[in-house]
Amino acid sequence: MGIKMEQLRTLLGEVYDLQAINLILGWDQQVNMPPGGAEARSHHLATVNRISHQKFISDEMGAALQAAKGELETAGAEPDSNDMRIVIRMQEVYEKLRKVPSEWVAEFARMTSLAQRNWEDAREASDFAMFQPHLEQVIKFRRQYADFFAPYDHVYDPLLDYFEPGMKTAQVKAVFDELRPQQVALVRRIADSGVQIDDSILHKRYDEQKQWDFGVEVIKAFGFDFERGRQDKSVHPFTTHFSQNDVRITTRINPNFLNPALFGTMHEAGHAMYEQGIGEGIARTPVGQGASLGIHESQSRMWENLIGRGYPFWKAYYSRLQSFFPEILSDTSLDDFYRAINKVEPTLIRVEADEATYNLHIMLRVELELALIEGTLAVGDLPEAWNRKMEEYLGIRPSNDAEGVLQDVHWASGYLGYFSTYLLGNLMASMLWEKMEQDIPNMDALVEQAQFGDLLAWLRENIHQHGAKYKPAELIRRVTGKSLTAEPYVRYLTNKFSDIYSL
Ligand code: ZN
């Protein structure tokens, strides 16, 4: 490696370290911190964020990027080499971050840390009015953020780009418009099918420790490496990483409902295996992490849904699950269990939604946050707007704020623009899955034998190792040869539920 590239890697390494420290603080806040720590933690986060941001946007970094690029070009470096991709991607991020003042970054981190703490109380009390002033602050800050990037095509573009580099609001709207009528029609056909599925078996008393143990057994088989990761409990399950060799997941266990821990654990493991698969050559640089939230979600939802809610997986694991809970499951057949975990039923809570209705939850949120950021919806009117849309899309109405507008932490964390990536991730997962089926023809048979090694190796080779070397759209095109489309996803959903509901 040339001397200039080495200097750049040293600088980027320090930025990466600060970002990792920031994530450790966030992990601790959600897993261990007593409520009294909130005020001090907001300052910790503000300080580390400011220093990290200042370091990234420094003139020294700008010069180091230039110098390294010149050195690589002189040496005739391959355009796809790690070093070249690091320089190109980091120059893009550098130009982006230069537009945002460090003081704003610090203040935003402090404000959202407190808002998140307040959201927990407001949700507990099911009282949106408590949270309203915090959300108004978040919206104000997010508009300011967008304005750092003016002129833009749409005020939401910079927010989206923050999570999904290169993605435009117009594209998201187009994909949503393509998908919405098909998704609504599918849910209606299911409702009209007359097929009734009994999922009461999932709502029994399931021992918490056994739920934990079964989840751990499954994700170990998937390939989650506990030598380089761990699992804890938190109110809102999440994944974070401090390097590819220290990746943390959390889960939450409901003693009266099997699904949250079971599928939540698979979901977070999908995120975590992505981070554990980052290539050595890009480690300890900001390129050494997932390419975007959409790509990330394609990984988590693939393990949770395409594998974890699939028939081949349960052919392998149902008798094992029965052995954990014989008193509950011994009289339920594999087929009945499979139908129960795939029952389609409008629900108020996004994270508990089935695959057929899930995207409607996302569309609702994205439409509302677009209206909030465009200024056509006042924060005070949000709960009513939420409830109205729930009725329109799913035919049900929340009876309180906790099961309505306060259910997700994202807005409290300042994450406007985030929700779209869940839906994009679903679409990407199906695109990748169709390619995997071409490359691994006996995939179902492997899953039926609880053999996940070839699947994980394919993901490592095609997605994980590259980290953020490529923007999401480019990565998807490199792997599948296509640009983002809803077709494979609609095919997957239609096939699956036509079978279950005899459509
Ligand atoms: Zn996720």
Coordinates of C-alpha atoms and ligand atoms in Angstrom, one line a residue:
M1 CA 0.0 0.0 0.0
G2 CA 1.2 3.5 -0.9
I3 CA 2.1 6.0 1.8
K4 CA -0.8 8.3 0.9
M5 CA -3.3 5.5 1.1
E6 CA -1.8 4.5 4.4
Q7 CA -2.2 8.0 5.7
L8 CA -5.8 8.1 4.5
R9 CA -6.6 4.7 6.2
T10 CA -5.2 6.0 9.5
L11 CA -7.5 9.0 9.4
L12 CA -10.5 6.9 8.3
G13 CA -9.6 4.4 11.1
E14 CA -10.0 7.2 13.7
V15 CA -13.3 8.3 12.2
Y16 CA -14.5 4.6 12.3
D17 CA -13.4 4.3 15.9
L18 CA -15.4 7.4 16.9
Q19 CA -18.4 6.1 15.1
A20 CA -18.0 2.7 16.9
I21 CA -17.8 4.5 20.2
N22 CA -21.0 6.3 19.3
L23 CA -22.7 3.0 18.6
I24 CA -21.4 1.5 21.9
L25 CA -23.0 4.5 23.7
G26 CA -26.3 3.9 21.9
W27 CA -26.2 0.1 22.6
D28 CA -25.6 0.8 26.3
Q29 CA -28.4 3.3 26.4
Q30 CA -30.9 0.8 25.1
V31 CA -29.6 -2.3 26.9
N32 CA -28.2 -1.3 30.2
M33 CA -28.5 2.4 31.1
P34 CA -30.6 3.3 34.1
P35 CA -33.2 6.0 33.3
G36 CA -31.3 8.6 35.3
G37 CA -28.4 8.4 32.8
A38 CA -30.4 10.0 30.0
E39 CA -29.2 13.6 30.4
A40 CA -25.5 12.7 30.7
R41 CA -25.7 10.2 27.8
S42 CA -27.2 12.9 25.6
H43 CA -24.0 15.0 26.2
H44 CA -21.7 11.9 25.6
L45 CA -23.4 11.3 22.3
A46 CA -23.3 15.0 21.3
T47 CA -19.6 15.3 22.0
V48 CA -18.6 12.1 20.3
N49 CA -20.7 12.9 17.3
R50 CA -19.3 16.4 17.0
I51 CA -15.7 15.2 17.1
S52 CA -16.3 12.4 14.7
H53 CA -18.0 14.7 12.3
Q54 CA -15.3 17.4 12.6
K55 CA -12.7 14.8 11.9
F56 CA -14.5 13.5 8.9
I57 CA -15.0 16.9 7.2
S58 CA -11.6 18.3 8.1
D59 CA -9.4 19.9 5.4
E60 CA -6.8 17.3 6.3
M61 CA -9.3 14.5 5.3
G62 CA -10.1 16.3 2.1
A63 CA -6.4 16.6 1.2
A64 CA -5.7 12.9 2.2
L65 CA -8.6 11.7 0.0
Q66 CA -7.2 13.7 -3.0
A67 CA -3.6 12.5 -2.4
A68 CA -4.6 8.9 -2.0
K69 CA -6.7 9.1 -5.2
G70 CA -3.7 10.5 -7.1
E71 CA -1.4 7.9 -5.8
L72 CA -3.9 5.1 -6.8
E73 CA -4.4 6.5 -10.3
T74 CA -0.6 6.8 -10.8
A75 CA -0.2 3.1 -9.7
G76 CA -3.0 2.1 -12.1
A77 CA -5.2 0.6 -9.3
E78 CA -8.2 -1.4 -10.4
P79 CA -11.5 0.6 -10.2
D80 CA -13.1 -2.1 -8.0
S81 CA -10.1 -2.6 -5.7
N82 CA -10.8 -2.0 -2.0
D83 CA -8.5 1.1 -1.9
M84 CA -10.1 2.7 -5.0
R85 CA -13.6 2.0 -3.8
I86 CA -12.8 3.4 -0.3
V87 CA -11.5 6.6 -1.9
I88 CA -14.5 7.1 -4.2
R89 CA -17.2 6.3 -1.7
M90 CA -15.5 8.4 1.1
Q91 CA -15.1 11.4 -1.3
E92 CA -18.9 11.2 -1.9
V93 CA -19.6 11.0 1.9
Y94 CA -17.1 13.7 2.6
E95 CA -18.8 16.1 0.1
K96 CA -22.1 15.3 1.7
L97 CA -21.1 15.7 5.3
R98 CA -19.2 19.0 4.5
K99 CA -22.6 20.6 4.0
V100 CA -23.7 19.8 7.6
P101 CA -22.3 22.0 10.4
S102 CA -20.7 20.0 13.3
E103 CA -22.6 22.1 15.8
W104 CA -25.9 20.9 14.2
V105 CA -24.7 17.3 14.3
A106 CA -24.0 17.6 18.0
E107 CA -27.3 19.4 18.8
F108 CA -29.3 16.9 16.8
A109 CA -27.6 13.9 18.6
R110 CA -28.4 15.5 22.0
M111 CA -31.9 16.4 21.1
T112 CA -32.8 13.0 19.7
S113 CA -31.2 11.2 22.6
L114 CA -33.6 13.0 24.9
A115 CA -36.6 12.6 22.5
Q116 CA -36.0 8.9 22.5
R117 CA -36.0 8.8 26.3
N118 CA -39.2 10.8 26.3
W119 CA -40.8 8.5 23.7
E120 CA -40.3 5.6 26.1
D121 CA -42.3 7.4 28.8
A122 CA -44.9 8.7 26.4
R123 CA -45.4 5.2 24.9
E124 CA -45.7 3.7 28.4
A125 CA -48.3 6.3 29.3
S126 CA -49.9 6.0 25.8
D127 CA -49.9 9.8 25.6
F128 CA -48.9 11.4 22.3
A129 CA -49.3 14.9 23.7
M130 CA -46.3 14.3 26.0
F131 CA -44.2 13.4 22.9
Q132 CA -45.5 16.1 20.6
P133 CA -43.0 18.9 21.4
H134 CA -40.1 16.4 20.9
L135 CA -41.4 15.3 17.6
E136 CA -41.9 19.0 16.5
Q137 CA -38.2 19.5 17.3
V138 CA -37.3 16.4 15.3
I139 CA -39.3 17.7 12.3
K140 CA -37.7 21.1 12.6
F141 CA -34.2 19.7 12.7
R142 CA -34.9 17.4 9.8
R143 CA -36.1 20.3 7.6
Q144 CA -33.0 22.2 8.5
Y145 CA -31.0 19.1 7.5
A146 CA -32.7 18.9 4.1
D147 CA -32.0 22.6 3.6
F148 CA -28.3 22.1 3.9
F149 CA -28.7 20.2 0.6
A150 CA -30.8 22.7 -1.2
P151 CA -31.6 22.9 -4.0
Y152 CA -33.2 19.4 -4.1
D153 CA -35.9 17.8 -6.2
H154 CA -37.9 17.0 -3.1
V155 CA -37.3 18.1 0.5
Y156 CA -37.4 14.4 1.5
D157 CA -34.6 13.5 -0.9
P158 CA -31.7 14.4 1.5
L159 CA -33.4 12.4 4.3
L160 CA -33.8 9.4 2.2
D161 CA -30.2 9.6 0.8
Y162 CA -29.0 9.6 4.4
F163 CA -30.2 6.0 4.8
E164 CA -30.3 4.8 1.2
P165 CA -27.5 6.6 -0.7
G166 CA -28.6 7.6 -4.2
M167 CA -32.3 6.8 -3.7
K168 CA -34.8 9.6 -4.7
T169 CA -38.3 10.3 -3.4
A170 CA -39.7 10.1 -6.9
Q171 CA -38.4 6.5 -7.2
V172 CA -39.8 5.5 -3.9
K173 CA -43.2 6.9 -4.8
A174 CA -43.1 5.1 -8.1
V175 CA -42.3 1.8 -6.5
F176 CA -45.0 2.3 -3.9
D177 CA -47.5 3.2 -6.5
E178 CA -46.6 0.1 -8.5
L179 CA -47.0 -2.1 -5.4
R180 CA -49.9 -0.6 -3.5
P181 CA -52.8 -1.8 -5.6
Q182 CA -51.3 -5.3 -5.9
Q183 CA -50.7 -5.5 -2.2
V184 CA -54.2 -4.3 -1.4
A185 CA -55.7 -6.7 -3.9
L186 CA -53.8 -9.6 -2.5
V187 CA -55.0 -8.8 1.1
R188 CA -58.6 -8.5 -0.2
R189 CA -58.4 -11.9 -2.1
I190 CA -57.1 -13.5 1.1
A191 CA -59.9 -12.0 3.2
D192 CA -62.5 -13.1 0.6
S193 CA -61.1 -16.6 0.3
G194 CA -63.2 -17.8 3.2
V195 CA -60.2 -19.8 4.5
Q196 CA -60.0 -19.5 8.3
I197 CA -56.6 -20.1 9.9
D198 CA -56.5 -20.8 13.6
D199 CA -53.3 -19.3 15.1
S200 CA -54.3 -19.6 18.8
I201 CA -51.5 -22.1 19.3
L202 CA -49.0 -19.2 19.0
H203 CA -50.7 -17.4 21.9
K204 CA -50.0 -19.9 24.6
R205 CA -47.7 -19.5 27.6
Y206 CA -44.2 -20.2 26.2
D207 CA -41.4 -20.4 28.7
E208 CA -39.1 -17.4 28.2
Q209 CA -35.8 -19.2 28.7
K210 CA -36.8 -21.9 26.2
Q211 CA -37.8 -19.2 23.7
W212 CA -34.4 -17.7 24.1
D213 CA -32.7 -21.1 23.8
F214 CA -34.5 -22.1 20.7
G215 CA -33.8 -18.8 19.0
V216 CA -30.1 -19.1 19.8
E217 CA -30.0 -22.7 18.4
V218 CA -31.6 -21.5 15.2
I219 CA -29.3 -18.5 14.6
K220 CA -26.2 -20.6 15.4
A221 CA -27.3 -23.0 12.6
F222 CA -27.9 -20.0 10.3
G223 CA -24.3 -19.0 10.9
F224 CA -24.4 -16.2 13.5
D225 CA -21.0 -16.4 15.2
F226 CA -21.2 -16.0 19.0
E227 CA -17.5 -15.7 19.2
R228 CA -17.9 -12.4 17.3
G229 CA -21.3 -11.4 18.6
R230 CA -23.8 -11.5 21.5
Q231 CA -27.5 -11.2 22.1
D232 CA -29.2 -9.2 24.9
K233 CA -32.7 -8.1 25.6
S234 CA -34.2 -4.6 24.8
V235 CA -37.5 -2.9 24.5
H236 CA -37.0 -2.4 20.7
P237 CA -34.9 -5.2 19.1
F238 CA -32.0 -3.9 17.1
T239 CA -28.5 -4.8 15.7
T240 CA -25.4 -2.8 16.1
H241 CA -21.7 -3.4 15.4
F242 CA -18.4 -2.1 16.7
S243 CA -16.4 -4.0 14.2
Q244 CA -17.0 -7.1 12.1
N245 CA -15.8 -9.1 15.1
D246 CA -18.1 -7.6 17.6
V247 CA -21.7 -7.5 16.4
R248 CA -24.6 -7.1 18.9
I249 CA -28.2 -8.1 18.6
T250 CA -31.1 -7.8 20.9
T251 CA -34.4 -9.5 21.2
R252 CA -37.6 -9.1 23.2
I253 CA -39.6 -12.0 24.6
N254 CA -43.3 -12.1 25.0
P255 CA -44.2 -15.0 27.4
N256 CA -47.7 -15.2 25.8
F257 CA -46.8 -15.0 22.1
L258 CA -44.2 -17.1 20.3
N259 CA -43.7 -14.8 17.3
P260 CA -41.8 -11.7 18.6
A261 CA -38.8 -13.5 19.9
L262 CA -38.8 -16.3 17.3
F263 CA -38.9 -14.2 14.2
G264 CA -37.3 -11.2 15.8
T265 CA -34.2 -13.2 16.7
M266 CA -33.9 -14.5 13.1
H267 CA -34.4 -11.0 11.8
E268 CA -31.7 -9.4 13.8
A269 CA -29.3 -12.4 13.1
G270 CA -29.8 -11.6 9.4
H271 CA -28.6 -8.1 10.0
A272 CA -25.8 -9.3 12.2
M273 CA -24.4 -11.9 9.8
Y274 CA -24.2 -9.2 7.2
E275 CA -21.9 -7.2 9.5
Q276 CA -19.9 -10.3 10.5
G277 CA -19.3 -10.9 6.8
I278 CA -17.6 -7.6 6.0
G279 CA -14.3 -8.1 4.2
E280 CA -11.0 -7.7 6.0
G281 CA -9.7 -5.3 3.3
I282 CA -12.3 -2.7 4.2
A283 CA -12.5 -3.2 8.0
R284 CA -12.0 -0.2 10.3
T285 CA -13.1 2.2 7.5
P286 CA -16.5 3.7 7.2
V287 CA -16.9 1.5 4.1
G288 CA -16.6 -1.5 6.3
Q289 CA -20.3 -1.7 7.1
G290 CA -23.6 -2.5 5.4
A291 CA -24.2 -0.6 2.1
S292 CA -27.6 0.9 3.2
L293 CA -30.5 0.2 5.4
G294 CA -32.4 -1.2 2.4
I295 CA -29.7 -3.7 1.7
H296 CA -29.5 -4.4 5.4
E297 CA -33.2 -5.1 5.6
S298 CA -33.0 -7.4 2.6
Q299 CA -30.7 -9.6 4.7
S300 CA -32.7 -9.5 7.9
R301 CA -36.0 -10.2 6.1
M302 CA -34.6 -12.9 4.0
W303 CA -33.6 -14.9 7.1
E304 CA -36.8 -14.0 8.9
N305 CA -39.3 -14.5 6.1
L306 CA -38.0 -16.2 3.0
I307 CA -36.3 -18.8 5.1
G308 CA -37.8 -18.5 8.6
R309 CA -41.4 -18.4 7.6
G310 CA -41.0 -20.9 4.8
Y311 CA -42.2 -24.5 4.7
P312 CA -38.7 -26.1 4.1
F313 CA -37.3 -24.5 7.2
W314 CA -40.1 -25.8 9.4
K315 CA -39.7 -29.3 7.8
A316 CA -36.3 -29.2 9.4
Y317 CA -37.1 -27.4 12.7
Y318 CA -40.7 -28.1 13.7
S319 CA -40.0 -31.4 15.6
R320 CA -37.2 -29.6 17.3
L321 CA -39.5 -26.8 18.4
Q322 CA -42.0 -29.4 19.6
S323 CA -39.4 -30.9 21.8
F324 CA -38.9 -27.5 23.4
F325 CA -42.6 -27.1 24.1
P326 CA -44.1 -30.6 24.0
E327 CA -47.1 -29.7 26.3
I328 CA -48.2 -27.0 23.8
L329 CA -47.3 -28.2 20.4
S330 CA -47.4 -32.0 20.4
D331 CA -50.9 -32.2 19.0
T332 CA -50.4 -29.6 16.3
S333 CA -49.2 -30.8 12.9
L334 CA -46.4 -29.2 10.9
D335 CA -48.9 -28.0 8.3
D336 CA -51.2 -26.4 10.9
F337 CA -48.2 -24.7 12.5
Y338 CA -46.9 -23.4 9.2
R339 CA -50.3 -22.0 8.4
A340 CA -50.6 -20.4 11.8
I341 CA -47.3 -18.5 11.5
N342 CA -48.4 -17.3 8.1
K343 CA -51.9 -16.3 9.0
V344 CA -52.8 -13.0 7.3
E345 CA -54.7 -10.7 9.5
P346 CA -54.7 -6.9 9.8
T347 CA -52.9 -5.9 13.0
L348 CA -52.2 -2.6 14.6
I349 CA -48.5 -3.4 15.3
R350 CA -46.0 -3.3 12.5
V351 CA -43.4 -5.6 13.9
E352 CA -46.1 -8.3 14.4
A353 CA -47.6 -7.9 11.0
D354 CA -47.7 -10.8 8.5
E355 CA -45.9 -10.6 5.2
A356 CA -49.0 -9.7 3.2
T357 CA -50.0 -6.7 5.3
Y358 CA -46.5 -5.5 6.4
N359 CA -45.9 -3.2 3.5
L360 CA -49.2 -1.4 4.1
H361 CA -47.8 -0.4 7.5
I362 CA -44.7 1.0 5.8
M363 CA -46.7 2.9 3.2
L364 CA -48.8 4.5 5.9
R365 CA -45.7 5.7 7.8
V366 CA -43.9 7.0 4.7
E367 CA -46.9 8.9 3.5
L368 CA -47.3 10.5 6.9
E369 CA -43.7 11.5 7.3
L370 CA -43.7 12.9 3.7
A371 CA -46.7 15.1 4.8
L372 CA -44.9 16.1 8.0
I373 CA -41.7 17.1 6.3
E374 CA -43.6 18.8 3.4
G375 CA -45.5 20.8 6.0
T376 CA -49.0 19.7 4.9
L377 CA -49.6 17.8 8.1
A378 CA -49.2 19.4 11.6
V379 CA -47.6 17.2 14.3
G380 CA -50.6 17.8 16.5
D381 CA -52.9 16.2 13.8
L382 CA -50.7 13.2 13.4
P383 CA -52.5 10.7 15.7
E384 CA -55.8 11.3 13.9
A385 CA -54.2 11.1 10.5
W386 CA -52.5 7.8 11.6
N387 CA -55.8 6.3 12.8
R388 CA -57.6 7.3 9.6
K389 CA -55.0 5.7 7.4
M390 CA -55.0 2.5 9.5
E391 CA -58.7 2.3 8.8
E392 CA -58.3 3.0 5.2
Y393 CA -55.5 0.5 4.6
L394 CA -56.2 -2.2 7.1
G395 CA -59.8 -1.7 8.3
I396 CA -58.8 -1.4 11.9
R397 CA -58.4 1.6 14.3
P398 CA -56.1 1.9 17.2
S399 CA -57.8 2.5 20.5
N400 CA -54.9 4.4 22.0
D401 CA -51.6 6.1 21.0
A402 CA -49.3 3.2 22.2
E403 CA -50.8 0.8 19.7
G404 CA -51.0 3.6 17.1
V405 CA -48.7 6.5 16.4
L406 CA -46.3 5.9 19.4
Q407 CA -45.5 2.2 18.6
D408 CA -42.1 2.8 16.8
V409 CA -39.0 4.5 18.1
H410 CA -37.8 5.7 14.7
W411 CA -39.2 9.3 14.7
A412 CA -38.0 9.8 18.3
S413 CA -34.5 8.9 17.1
G414 CA -34.8 11.5 14.3
Y415 CA -34.9 8.8 11.7
L416 CA -37.2 10.3 9.1
G417 CA -36.6 8.6 5.8
Y418 CA -35.9 5.3 7.5
F419 CA -39.2 3.5 7.1
S420 CA -39.0 3.4 3.2
T421 CA -36.0 1.2 3.5
Y422 CA -38.0 -1.6 5.2
L423 CA -40.2 -1.9 2.1
L424 CA -37.2 -1.5 -0.3
G425 CA -35.5 -4.3 1.7
N426 CA -38.4 -6.6 1.1
L427 CA -38.2 -6.0 -2.6
M428 CA -34.4 -6.5 -2.7
A429 CA -34.7 -9.7 -0.7
S430 CA -36.9 -11.3 -3.3
M431 CA -34.7 -10.0 -6.1
L432 CA -31.7 -11.6 -4.5
W433 CA -33.6 -14.8 -3.6
E434 CA -34.5 -15.4 -7.3
K435 CA -30.9 -15.0 -8.2
M436 CA -29.9 -17.4 -5.4
E437 CA -32.4 -20.0 -6.7
Q438 CA -30.6 -19.9 -10.0
D439 CA -27.2 -20.2 -8.5
I440 CA -28.1 -22.8 -5.8
P441 CA -30.7 -25.1 -7.5
N442 CA -31.2 -27.4 -4.5
M443 CA -31.8 -24.5 -2.1
D444 CA -35.1 -25.8 -0.6
A445 CA -33.5 -29.3 -0.1
L446 CA -30.6 -27.7 1.8
V447 CA -32.9 -25.7 4.0
E448 CA -35.0 -28.8 4.7
Q449 CA -31.8 -30.4 6.0
A450 CA -31.0 -27.3 8.1
Q451 CA -27.9 -26.8 5.9
F452 CA -27.5 -23.0 5.6
G453 CA -23.8 -22.9 4.7
D454 CA -24.2 -22.6 0.9
L455 CA -26.8 -19.8 1.3
L456 CA -24.6 -17.8 3.7
A457 CA -21.6 -18.4 1.5
W458 CA -23.5 -17.0 -1.5
L459 CA -24.6 -13.9 0.6
R460 CA -21.0 -13.4 1.8
E461 CA -19.6 -13.6 -1.7
N462 CA -22.2 -11.4 -3.4
I463 CA -23.3 -9.0 -0.7
H464 CA -21.6 -9.1 2.7
Q465 CA -17.9 -8.8 1.9
H466 CA -18.4 -5.7 -0.2
G467 CA -19.8 -3.6 2.7
A468 CA -20.5 -0.1 1.4
K469 CA -18.0 -0.3 -1.5
Y470 CA -21.0 0.2 -3.9
K471 CA -24.1 2.2 -3.5
P472 CA -27.2 0.0 -3.0
A473 CA -28.6 0.4 -6.6
E474 CA -25.2 -0.5 -8.1
L475 CA -24.7 -3.5 -5.7
I476 CA -28.2 -4.9 -6.7
R477 CA -27.4 -4.4 -10.3
R478 CA -24.1 -6.1 -10.0
V479 CA -25.6 -9.1 -8.4
T480 CA -29.0 -9.5 -10.2
G481 CA -28.3 -7.6 -13.4
K482 CA -31.5 -5.6 -12.7
S483 CA -32.6 -2.3 -11.2
L484 CA -35.0 -2.2 -8.3
T485 CA -38.3 -3.8 -9.2
A486 CA -41.3 -5.1 -7.2
E487 CA -42.0 -8.0 -9.6
P488 CA -40.1 -10.8 -7.8
Y489 CA -41.6 -9.8 -4.5
V490 CA -45.1 -9.8 -5.8
R491 CA -44.4 -13.2 -7.4
Y492 CA -43.2 -14.5 -4.1
L493 CA -46.1 -13.2 -2.1
T494 CA -48.7 -14.4 -4.6
N495 CA -47.2 -17.9 -4.8
K496 CA -46.9 -18.3 -1.1
F497 CA -50.4 -17.1 -0.1
S498 CA -52.1 -18.7 -3.1
D499 CA -51.0 -21.9 -1.7
I500 CA -51.9 -21.2 1.9
Y501 CA -55.2 -19.6 1.2
S502 CA -56.1 -21.7 -1.9
L503 CA -56.5 -18.6 -4.0
Ligands
ZN1 ZN -34.4 -4.8 10.5

